[in-house]
Short mmCIF file of C-alpha atoms in Angstrom, two decimals:
data_model
loop_
_atom_site.label_atom_id
_atom_site.label_comp_id
_atom_site.label_asym_id
_atom_site.label_seq_id
_atom_site.Cartn_x
_atom_site.Cartn_y
_atom_site.Cartn_z
CA MET L 1 9.21 -13.84 12.43
CA PRO L 2 12.18 -15.12 10.16
CA ILE L 3 11.38 -15.06 6.76
CA PRO L 4 10.12 -18.43 6.48
CA GLN L 5 12.22 -21.92 4.35
CA THR L 6 8.20 -22.83 3.44
CA THR L 7 6.52 -21.65 0.19
CA SER L 8 2.94 -22.53 0.97
CA ALA L 9 1.06 -19.64 2.91
CA THR L 10 -0.31 -17.09 0.52
CA GLY L 11 -0.33 -14.15 3.10
CA GLY L 12 -4.20 -14.65 4.76
CA ALA L 13 -4.42 -14.34 8.10
CA THR L 14 -4.53 -15.70 11.82
CA GLU L 15 -6.81 -15.14 14.22
CA GLN L 16 -5.31 -14.77 18.06
CA ALA L 17 -7.24 -13.42 20.52
CA VAL L 18 -5.29 -11.58 22.64
CA ALA L 19 -6.02 -7.65 24.41
CA PRO L 20 -4.91 -4.27 23.23
CA GLY L 21 -1.07 -4.71 23.09
CA VAL L 22 -0.30 -6.53 24.90
CA ALA L 23 1.36 -10.16 23.68
CA ALA L 24 -0.81 -13.13 23.37
CA SER L 25 0.61 -15.34 25.32
CA ASP L 26 -0.01 -13.44 28.70
CA ALA L 27 -3.72 -10.90 27.21
CA PRO L 28 -6.22 -9.95 29.50
CA ASP L 29 -9.52 -9.50 27.86
CA LEU L 30 -10.87 -6.07 27.98
CA THR L 31 -14.07 -6.25 26.38
CA THR L 32 -17.06 -8.27 27.23
CA SER L 33 -16.39 -12.06 25.74
CA VAL L 34 -13.52 -12.77 23.88
CA ALA L 35 -10.36 -11.07 23.78
CA PRO L 36 -10.04 -8.96 20.59
CA SER L 37 -8.79 -10.26 17.54
CA LEU L 38 -4.84 -9.22 16.66
CA ALA L 39 -4.56 -10.24 12.30
CA VAL L 40 -0.73 -12.02 12.99
CA SER L 41 -0.36 -12.00 9.01
CA PRO L 42 2.24 -15.02 8.55
CA ALA L 43 5.97 -14.45 6.51
CA PRO L 44 4.80 -14.53 3.48
CA GLY L 45 5.30 -17.46 1.81
CA LEU L 46 8.24 -16.84 -1.32
CA ALA L 47 6.79 -16.75 -4.57
CA ALA L 48 6.88 -20.15 -6.36
CA GLY L 49 8.50 -18.07 -9.72
CA ALA L 50 8.09 -19.17 -13.61
CA ASP L 51 7.46 -22.50 -14.26
CA ALA L 52 9.31 -25.00 -14.25
CA PRO L 53 10.82 -25.82 -17.43
CA SER L 54 9.32 -28.32 -20.05
CA ARG L 55 11.12 -31.84 -20.02
CA PRO L 56 13.23 -33.22 -23.00
CA THR L 57 11.49 -36.12 -25.07
CA PRO L 58 13.75 -38.31 -24.17
CA ALA L 59 14.54 -40.61 -26.77
CA THR L 60 13.48 -43.74 -25.27
CA ARG L 61 10.21 -44.05 -23.72
CA THR L 62 10.03 -48.29 -22.45
CA ALA L 63 8.61 -47.10 -18.78
CA PRO L 64 5.69 -43.38 -19.12
CA ILE L 65 5.37 -44.46 -15.37
CA ALA L 66 8.47 -44.24 -13.85
CA GLU L 67 8.72 -41.21 -16.55
CA THR L 68 6.30 -39.00 -15.67
CA ALA L 69 7.67 -39.77 -11.74
CA SER L 70 10.86 -39.25 -12.74
CA ALA L 71 10.43 -35.56 -14.05
CA ALA L 72 7.71 -34.59 -11.34
CA ARG L 73 10.26 -34.85 -8.99
CA ALA L 74 12.41 -32.89 -11.13
CA SER L 75 9.71 -30.33 -11.77
CA ALA L 76 9.61 -30.08 -7.78
CA HIS L 77 12.96 -29.64 -7.19
CA ASP L 78 13.34 -27.03 -9.83
CA ALA L 79 10.54 -24.96 -8.26
CA ASP L 80 11.86 -25.81 -4.60
CA ASP L 81 15.44 -24.25 -5.83
CA HIS L 82 13.69 -21.05 -7.51
CA ARG L 83 12.43 -20.94 -4.34
CA GLY L 84 15.34 -21.56 -2.88
CA ASP L 85 16.56 -17.57 -4.20
CA HIS L 86 13.37 -16.48 -4.21
CA ARG L 87 13.37 -16.93 0.12
CA ARG L 88 17.69 -16.22 0.03
CA SER L 89 16.04 -13.53 -1.66
CA ALA L 90 13.79 -11.79 1.04
CA GLU L 91 16.69 -12.36 3.65
CA LYS L 92 19.75 -10.09 2.21
CA LEU L 93 16.83 -7.15 1.53
CA ALA L 94 15.29 -7.25 5.40
CA LEU L 95 18.91 -7.57 6.35
CA ASP L 96 20.48 -5.03 3.81
CA ILE L 97 17.22 -2.98 4.93
CA THR L 98 18.57 -2.79 8.20
CA GLU L 99 22.24 -1.90 7.57
CA SER L 100 21.17 0.43 5.74
CA LEU L 101 20.22 2.18 9.69
CA LEU L 102 23.40 0.59 11.60
CA PRO L 103 25.03 3.92 10.82
CA ALA L 104 22.09 6.15 13.24
CA ALA L 105 22.83 3.41 16.03
CA PRO L 106 23.39 5.13 19.59
CA PRO L 107 25.45 3.46 21.83
CA GLN L 108 24.37 0.24 23.45
CA TRP L 109 21.29 0.19 21.41
CA ARG L 110 19.57 -3.30 21.29
CA GLN L 111 17.04 -3.92 19.35
CA LEU L 112 15.76 -2.14 16.04
CA ARG L 113 12.76 -1.62 14.43
CA LEU L 114 11.17 -0.51 11.16
CA ALA L 115 8.12 0.19 10.45
CA PHE L 116 6.95 0.52 6.23
CA SER L 117 3.27 0.98 5.00
CA VAL L 118 4.22 0.40 1.43
CA THR L 119 1.76 0.02 -1.86
CA VAL L 120 3.75 0.90 -5.52
CA ALA L 121 2.62 4.99 -5.08
CA ALA L 122 3.31 5.95 -1.79
CA VAL L 123 5.83 4.98 0.98
CA THR L 124 5.88 6.05 4.19
CA ALA L 125 8.07 4.80 7.03
CA ASP L 126 9.49 5.17 10.68
CA ALA L 127 12.82 3.75 12.60
CA VAL L 128 12.97 3.34 16.43
CA PHE L 129 16.24 1.82 17.95
CA VAL L 130 15.49 -0.37 21.25
CA ILE L 131 18.52 0.86 24.36
CA SER L 132 16.36 -0.41 27.44
CA ASP L 133 12.77 -0.80 28.15
CA ASP L 134 12.31 2.20 28.31
CA GLU L 135 13.78 3.77 26.52
CA THR L 136 14.46 4.24 22.65
CA VAL L 137 15.74 6.54 19.08
CA THR L 138 13.16 7.29 16.48
CA VAL L 139 15.27 7.72 13.75
CA GLU L 140 14.81 9.08 10.29
CA VAL L 141 15.19 6.59 6.70
CA PRO L 142 16.60 7.16 4.95
CA SER L 143 16.17 6.63 0.59
CA THR L 144 17.78 3.65 0.74
CA ALA L 145 15.89 1.65 2.94
CA VAL L 146 12.86 2.52 1.29
CA GLU L 147 14.04 1.71 -2.60
CA LEU L 148 15.20 -2.04 -0.65
CA VAL L 149 11.85 -2.66 0.84
CA GLN L 150 9.87 -1.75 -2.42
CA ALA L 151 12.00 -4.48 -3.70
CA LEU L 152 11.28 -6.93 -0.84
CA ARG L 153 7.51 -6.87 -1.84
CA LEU L 154 8.20 -7.54 -5.67
CA VAL L 155 11.05 -10.87 -3.87
CA THR L 156 7.67 -11.74 -1.41
CA VAL L 157 5.18 -11.67 -4.15
CA GLY L 158 4.06 -14.72 -6.29
CA PRO L 159 1.77 -14.50 -8.76
CA GLU L 160 -1.15 -15.76 -7.14
CA ASP L 161 -0.35 -14.08 -3.60
CA ARG L 162 -2.02 -11.00 -2.60
CA ALA L 163 0.00 -8.27 -1.81
CA TRP L 164 1.00 -7.11 1.16
CA TRP L 165 0.47 -3.00 2.65
CA GLN L 166 2.90 -3.39 5.88
CA VAL L 167 5.55 -4.82 7.35
CA VAL L 168 7.70 -5.11 10.85
CA ILE L 169 10.99 -5.13 10.25
CA GLY L 170 12.78 -6.30 14.02
CA ARG L 171 16.55 -6.90 14.14
CA ASP L 172 18.99 -7.19 17.15
CA ARG L 173 23.30 -6.36 17.48
CA SER L 174 24.03 -9.90 16.22
CA GLY L 175 22.49 -9.48 13.00
CA VAL L 176 18.97 -11.59 13.19
CA THR L 177 16.22 -10.08 11.14
CA GLU L 178 12.64 -10.37 11.58
CA CYS L 179 10.19 -9.22 9.17
CA GLU L 180 6.38 -9.50 9.79
CA PHE L 181 3.20 -8.58 6.65
CA GLY L 182 -0.10 -6.95 7.18
CA TYR L 183 -2.38 -7.81 4.29
CA GLY L 184 -4.60 -5.55 5.33
CA ASP L 185 -7.05 -8.53 6.86
CA LEU L 186 -7.96 -5.99 10.22
CA PRO L 187 -7.96 -2.37 9.79
CA PHE L 188 -4.64 -1.21 10.04
CA PRO L 189 -3.98 1.62 12.94
CA PRO L 190 -4.44 4.81 11.52
CA ASN L 191 -0.90 6.16 11.89
CA ARG L 192 0.12 3.68 9.23
CA LEU L 193 -2.41 4.11 6.64
CA LEU L 194 -1.65 5.70 3.15
CA PRO L 195 -4.12 7.91 1.18
CA ALA L 196 -6.79 6.52 -1.03
CA ALA L 197 -5.53 6.96 -4.14
CA ALA L 198 -2.20 5.24 -2.75
CA TYR L 199 -4.60 2.13 -2.60
CA ARG L 200 -6.20 2.53 -5.70
CA ALA L 201 -3.30 2.69 -7.72
CA ASP L 202 -2.17 -0.10 -5.57
CA LEU L 203 -5.23 -2.53 -6.05
CA ALA L 204 -4.94 -1.46 -10.25
CA GLU L 205 -0.95 -3.93 -10.03
CA PHE L 206 -2.14 -6.02 -7.33
CA PRO L 207 -5.89 -6.68 -7.45
CA ARG L 208 -8.36 -8.32 -5.16
CA GLU L 209 -11.16 -10.51 -5.48
CA ARG L 210 -12.76 -8.76 -2.59
CA LEU L 211 -11.17 -5.44 -0.95
CA PRO L 212 -12.12 -5.57 3.13
CA VAL L 213 -14.32 -3.72 4.76
CA TRP L 214 -12.49 -0.86 6.24
CA LEU L 215 -10.29 0.11 3.00
CA ALA L 216 -14.19 -0.44 0.61
CA ALA L 217 -15.69 2.18 3.20
CA ARG L 218 -12.33 4.53 2.69
CA LEU L 219 -12.90 4.09 -0.95
CA ALA L 220 -16.26 5.09 -1.14
CA VAL L 221 -15.85 8.53 1.30
CA ASP L 222 -12.85 9.57 -1.30
CA ASP L 223 -15.57 8.17 -4.17
CA GLY L 224 -17.76 10.45 -2.07
CA ARG L 225 -20.06 7.89 -1.91
CA GLN L 226 -20.19 7.71 2.23
CA ARG L 227 -19.13 12.09 2.93
CA LEU L 228 -20.47 12.20 6.96
CA PRO L 229 -21.37 16.84 5.91
CA GLU L 230 -24.33 15.55 3.85
CA LEU L 231 -25.45 12.38 5.96
CA LEU L 232 -25.92 14.06 8.13
CA THR L 233 -27.64 17.43 7.04
CA ARG L 234 -28.88 15.16 4.68
CA ALA L 235 -30.85 13.25 8.01
CA ARG L 236 -31.40 16.29 9.27
CA ILE L 237 -33.42 17.59 5.74
CA ASP L 238 -35.23 14.21 4.88
CA ARG L 239 -36.13 13.36 8.31
CA ARG L 240 -36.55 9.86 6.73
CA GLY L 241 -37.55 8.26 10.03
CA PRO L 242 -38.33 9.10 13.82
CA ALA L 243 -35.31 7.63 15.89
CA THR L 244 -35.76 4.76 17.73
CA PRO L 245 -35.22 4.06 22.52
CA VAL L 246 -32.02 2.03 23.19
CA THR L 247 -32.31 0.28 25.94
CA PHE L 248 -28.48 0.82 27.30
CA LEU L 249 -26.86 2.27 30.68
CA GLU L 250 -27.26 5.47 31.94
CA PRO L 251 -24.43 8.02 30.98
CA GLY L 252 -22.94 8.27 34.24
CA THR L 253 -22.29 4.74 35.24
CA ALA L 254 -20.79 3.46 31.61
CA LEU L 255 -18.83 6.69 31.83
CA ALA L 256 -17.76 5.14 35.91
CA ARG L 257 -18.02 1.94 34.76
CA TRP L 258 -15.15 3.25 31.01
CA ALA L 259 -12.71 4.47 33.61
CA THR L 260 -12.54 1.71 35.97
CA VAL L 261 -11.66 -0.67 32.74
CA ALA L 262 -9.55 1.58 31.30
CA ALA L 263 -7.67 2.46 34.98
CA ALA L 264 -7.09 -1.08 34.31
CA ALA L 265 -4.93 -1.11 31.19
CA VAL L 266 -3.88 1.89 32.13
CA ALA L 267 -2.54 0.03 35.50
CA ILE L 268 -1.45 -2.70 33.94
CA ARG L 269 1.16 0.04 30.63
CA THR L 270 -0.39 -2.22 27.92
CA GLU L 271 -1.13 0.93 25.18
CA TRP L 272 -4.52 0.03 23.97
CA GLY L 273 -8.48 -0.67 25.15
CA PRO L 274 -10.24 2.38 27.02
CA ARG L 275 -8.84 5.51 28.09
CA ILE L 276 -10.55 8.56 29.43
CA LEU L 277 -9.66 12.26 28.15
CA GLY L 278 -11.55 14.61 29.20
CA SER L 279 -15.70 14.71 28.58
CA THR L 280 -14.56 11.50 26.32
CA ALA L 281 -14.10 7.88 26.91
CA VAL L 282 -12.69 6.18 24.24
CA PHE L 283 -11.49 2.17 23.33
CA GLU L 284 -9.34 0.69 20.99
CA ALA L 285 -9.58 -2.57 19.84
CA THR L 286 -6.98 -4.25 18.20
CA ASN L 287 -8.92 -6.25 16.06
CA GLY L 288 -9.88 -2.59 14.40
CA SER L 289 -12.82 -1.95 15.95
CA GLY L 290 -14.08 0.93 19.25
CA SER L 291 -15.96 3.77 20.58
CA THR L 292 -15.67 6.88 21.55
CA LEU L 293 -18.78 7.47 25.06
CA GLN L 294 -18.27 11.96 23.88
CA LEU L 295 -19.82 13.78 27.32
CA LEU L 296 -22.34 17.52 26.69
CA PRO L 297 -23.11 19.93 27.64
CA GLY L 298 -27.22 20.28 28.68
CA GLY L 299 -27.19 16.01 30.30
CA ARG L 300 -26.21 14.67 27.08
CA ALA L 301 -23.92 11.87 25.72
CA VAL L 302 -23.29 10.63 22.30
CA LEU L 303 -21.89 7.21 21.69
CA SER L 304 -20.84 5.58 18.61
CA GLY L 305 -18.06 3.45 16.71
CA GLY L 306 -17.66 0.27 14.49
CA VAL L 307 -17.20 -2.87 14.69
CA TRP L 308 -15.05 -4.49 12.04
CA ASN L 309 -16.18 -6.49 10.10
CA ALA L 310 -20.07 -5.26 10.99
CA ALA L 311 -22.04 -7.26 7.97
CA GLU L 312 -24.24 -4.16 7.37
CA LEU L 313 -21.11 -2.25 5.95
CA ASP L 314 -19.89 -5.83 4.35
CA ALA L 315 -23.42 -6.09 2.95
CA ALA L 316 -23.75 -2.38 1.67
CA TYR L 317 -20.09 -1.82 0.09
CA HIS L 318 -19.64 -5.38 -1.56
CA ALA L 319 -23.38 -6.66 -2.38
CA GLY L 320 -24.52 -2.68 -3.19
CA GLY L 321 -26.56 -2.90 -0.71
CA PRO L 322 -28.27 0.72 0.67
CA LEU L 323 -25.93 1.68 4.14
CA PRO L 324 -28.29 2.06 7.52
CA GLU L 325 -29.62 5.22 8.04
CA PHE L 326 -27.38 5.55 11.55
CA TYR L 327 -28.60 8.78 11.73
CA ALA L 328 -32.13 8.55 11.05
CA GLY L 329 -34.40 10.72 13.41
CA VAL L 330 -31.18 12.84 14.78
CA PRO L 331 -31.02 15.68 16.46
CA ASP L 332 -29.61 19.19 15.38
CA TRP L 333 -27.56 18.97 18.59
CA LEU L 334 -25.37 16.27 17.37
CA ASP L 335 -22.66 16.66 15.28
CA ILE L 336 -19.13 16.20 13.81
CA PRO L 337 -17.14 16.96 16.18
CA ALA L 338 -18.74 14.14 19.47
CA LEU L 339 -18.95 11.52 17.15
CA ASN L 340 -16.11 8.16 16.26
CA PRO L 341 -13.61 9.44 14.07
CA ARG L 342 -14.99 5.78 12.24
CA ALA L 343 -17.54 8.15 11.36
CA ALA L 344 -16.00 10.15 8.45
CA THR L 345 -13.67 7.03 7.13
CA GLY L 346 -17.17 5.00 6.02
CA GLU L 347 -16.53 2.84 9.23
CA LEU L 348 -18.65 3.99 11.77
CA SER L 349 -21.88 0.30 12.25
CA PHE L 350 -24.10 2.36 15.46
CA CYS L 351 -24.98 6.06 16.74
CA TYR L 352 -26.94 5.75 19.81
CA TRP L 353 -28.39 9.68 21.81
CA TRP L 354 -29.09 9.90 24.91
CA ASP L 355 -30.74 13.51 25.75
CA GLY L 356 -30.93 14.31 29.18
CA ASP L 357 -33.55 11.21 29.27
CA GLY L 358 -33.20 7.92 27.25
CA TRP L 359 -31.25 6.31 24.06
CA TRP L 360 -31.93 6.49 20.61
CA SER L 361 -30.77 5.77 17.75
CA GLY L 362 -31.84 5.49 14.05
CA GLU L 363 -30.98 1.59 12.16
CA SER L 364 -28.01 0.83 14.71
CA PRO L 365 -27.84 -2.23 15.76
CA ALA L 366 -28.51 -3.03 19.64
CA PRO L 367 -26.05 -2.33 21.76
CA THR L 368 -25.65 -6.20 22.69
CA GLU L 369 -23.89 -7.03 19.27
CA ILE L 370 -21.73 -3.61 19.80
CA GLY L 371 -19.53 -5.83 22.80
CA ALA L 372 -15.99 -6.37 20.30
CA ALA L 373 -16.17 -2.21 19.89
CA VAL L 374 -16.93 -0.84 24.03
CA PRO L 375 -14.95 -2.25 27.51
CA GLY L 376 -16.50 -4.67 29.36
CA LEU L 377 -19.84 -2.49 30.86
CA TRP L 378 -23.11 -4.29 31.49
CA THR L 379 -23.09 -4.90 35.00
CA PRO L 380 -20.68 -4.41 38.18
CA ALA L 381 -19.92 -8.12 38.32
CA THR L 382 -18.84 -7.60 34.52
CA VAL L 383 -16.47 -4.99 34.95
CA VAL L 384 -15.01 -7.10 38.42
CA ASP L 385 -14.36 -9.74 35.67
CA ILE L 386 -12.61 -7.70 33.59
CA VAL L 387 -10.44 -6.32 35.51
CA CYS L 388 -9.40 -9.27 37.66
CA GLY L 389 -8.79 -11.33 34.29
CA VAL L 390 -5.79 -7.73 33.37
CA LEU L 391 -4.10 -7.94 36.56
CA GLY L 392 -3.95 -11.48 36.52
CA ASP L 393 -3.71 -14.22 39.05
CA SER L 394 -2.47 -11.65 42.12
CA ALA L 395 -5.08 -9.74 42.36
CA SER L 396 -8.00 -8.77 45.32
CA ARG L 397 -11.57 -9.70 44.26
CA PRO L 398 -12.77 -7.70 47.41
CA ALA L 399 -10.74 -4.58 47.09
CA VAL L 400 -11.40 -4.20 42.74
CA THR L 401 -15.61 -5.31 44.22
CA ASP L 402 -14.86 -2.32 46.15
CA LEU L 403 -13.99 0.14 43.71
CA VAL L 404 -16.56 -0.89 41.07
CA ALA L 405 -19.46 0.29 44.56
CA ALA L 406 -16.91 3.77 45.21
CA THR L 407 -17.02 4.69 40.56
CA GLU L 408 -20.17 4.03 39.93
CA SER L 409 -20.94 6.20 43.19
CA GLY L 410 -18.19 9.17 42.28
CA TRP L 411 -16.52 8.09 45.94
CA VAL L 412 -12.76 6.74 44.73
CA THR L 413 -10.20 7.43 47.30
CA PRO L 414 -6.67 6.37 46.77
CA ASP L 415 -6.13 3.78 49.15
CA LEU L 416 -8.96 2.09 46.79
CA VAL L 417 -6.87 2.28 44.13
CA GLU L 418 -3.98 1.24 45.47
CA SER L 419 -5.48 -1.84 47.47
CA ALA L 420 -7.28 -3.41 43.60
CA PHE L 421 -4.52 -1.93 41.02
CA THR L 422 -0.97 -3.13 43.19
CA THR L 423 -0.27 -6.78 42.22
CA ASP L 424 3.27 -5.72 41.74
CA GLU L 425 6.85 -3.35 41.45
CA ASP L 426 5.47 -2.44 38.01
CA THR L 427 1.69 -1.62 38.21
CA ASP L 428 1.11 2.29 37.14
CA ILE L 429 -0.77 3.48 40.72
CA PRO L 430 -0.55 7.28 39.30
CA GLY L 431 -1.73 6.65 36.12
CA ALA L 432 -5.35 4.86 37.16
CA TRP L 433 -5.70 6.94 39.65
CA THR L 434 -5.37 10.05 36.75
CA GLN L 435 -7.63 7.96 34.54
CA LEU L 436 -10.81 7.78 37.53
CA ALA L 437 -9.76 11.80 38.51
CA VAL L 438 -10.37 12.72 34.62
CA ALA L 439 -13.95 11.28 35.17
CA GLY L 440 -14.73 13.32 37.48
CA LEU L 441 -15.37 9.87 40.02
CA THR L 442 -12.04 10.57 43.27
CA ARG L 443 -12.69 11.90 46.32
#
């Protein structure tokens, strides 16, 4: 968004219901109820700066009320001027950042996109020039741009504002430049994260009354309080409690439905959502929630992951309460490689394991409470609704219903896939087929 003319924002995030990787205006829903929330942080309100100059004492005081009103108008005018100076400085800095990349621009480029992760201690950056819908060129970000983005941060963070940690800057050939700032209200993608020490240094400079759960978790792990190997070892040695039986789908059924939604996500070419990666089914929502279904030898399986704002994690990291014993009763065959990566960053909020006969868990919530972290799997009708919603108005519900039935029987044919997913010329039918084939559902 363009650097704003207004000065009232404080860096809070707004939420829009969108599906992974898709614009809010046409977002499909890949979960069980509403689509994942994507925090779209507004461009920051520019700092008001120093206090307005004090008003000189007048020679006479014949109209105190009028005089006070006049002084207020003068003070507001001075503040507006100050904010206007900051806004213009920010606009120029953003333009200068993009200018520093132009010597590396390929011919016929249409747009430049830069992404920075920024703290007082570290900065990472990447940049691409967009040539067409299917072609981009990655270029190195010069040190000049890194220095300028640190200046941009100082200019756009006022004394009462939270500091942003990420910024995406875009520019077209005409020179129109836009910025979007990320304040960390929702988890950042793993490839945008900086080391824990960098965030500690930044918090010393720009304190916050309350940390987002994802950052509090990472700092706890960095402190040695929630390291995964120790948690698993302690659970196996202490045997703090028996595992609890859990009601959930049989793993083969869950995989078939997961793969069907994954095929729909691939068909519409969204970058987020569910995927099948061999014996692992993955789901990542843009709100920071996500999970993995890991199939293991011997007919075993593990479903684990995290809801981004899980109340249990919030209470543990902010109120000093204990974390749930997610691994209570864990079997010896469940080890780190079978767990969702959130287990290593303190963001895991559920873990269930299938021993061949049933699902079990430690102190995890019921599966009905993790809907934000898994694709819609609950019934065949749920899957049909989601796939049709993803494909849009041109989807054939009977064809999708036939496909869902075929996936659960493991007998998917090319004709079924083509009938279900051919909605327009851009649909990726081969990609959809591959998702189902990797899951072992095709014939």
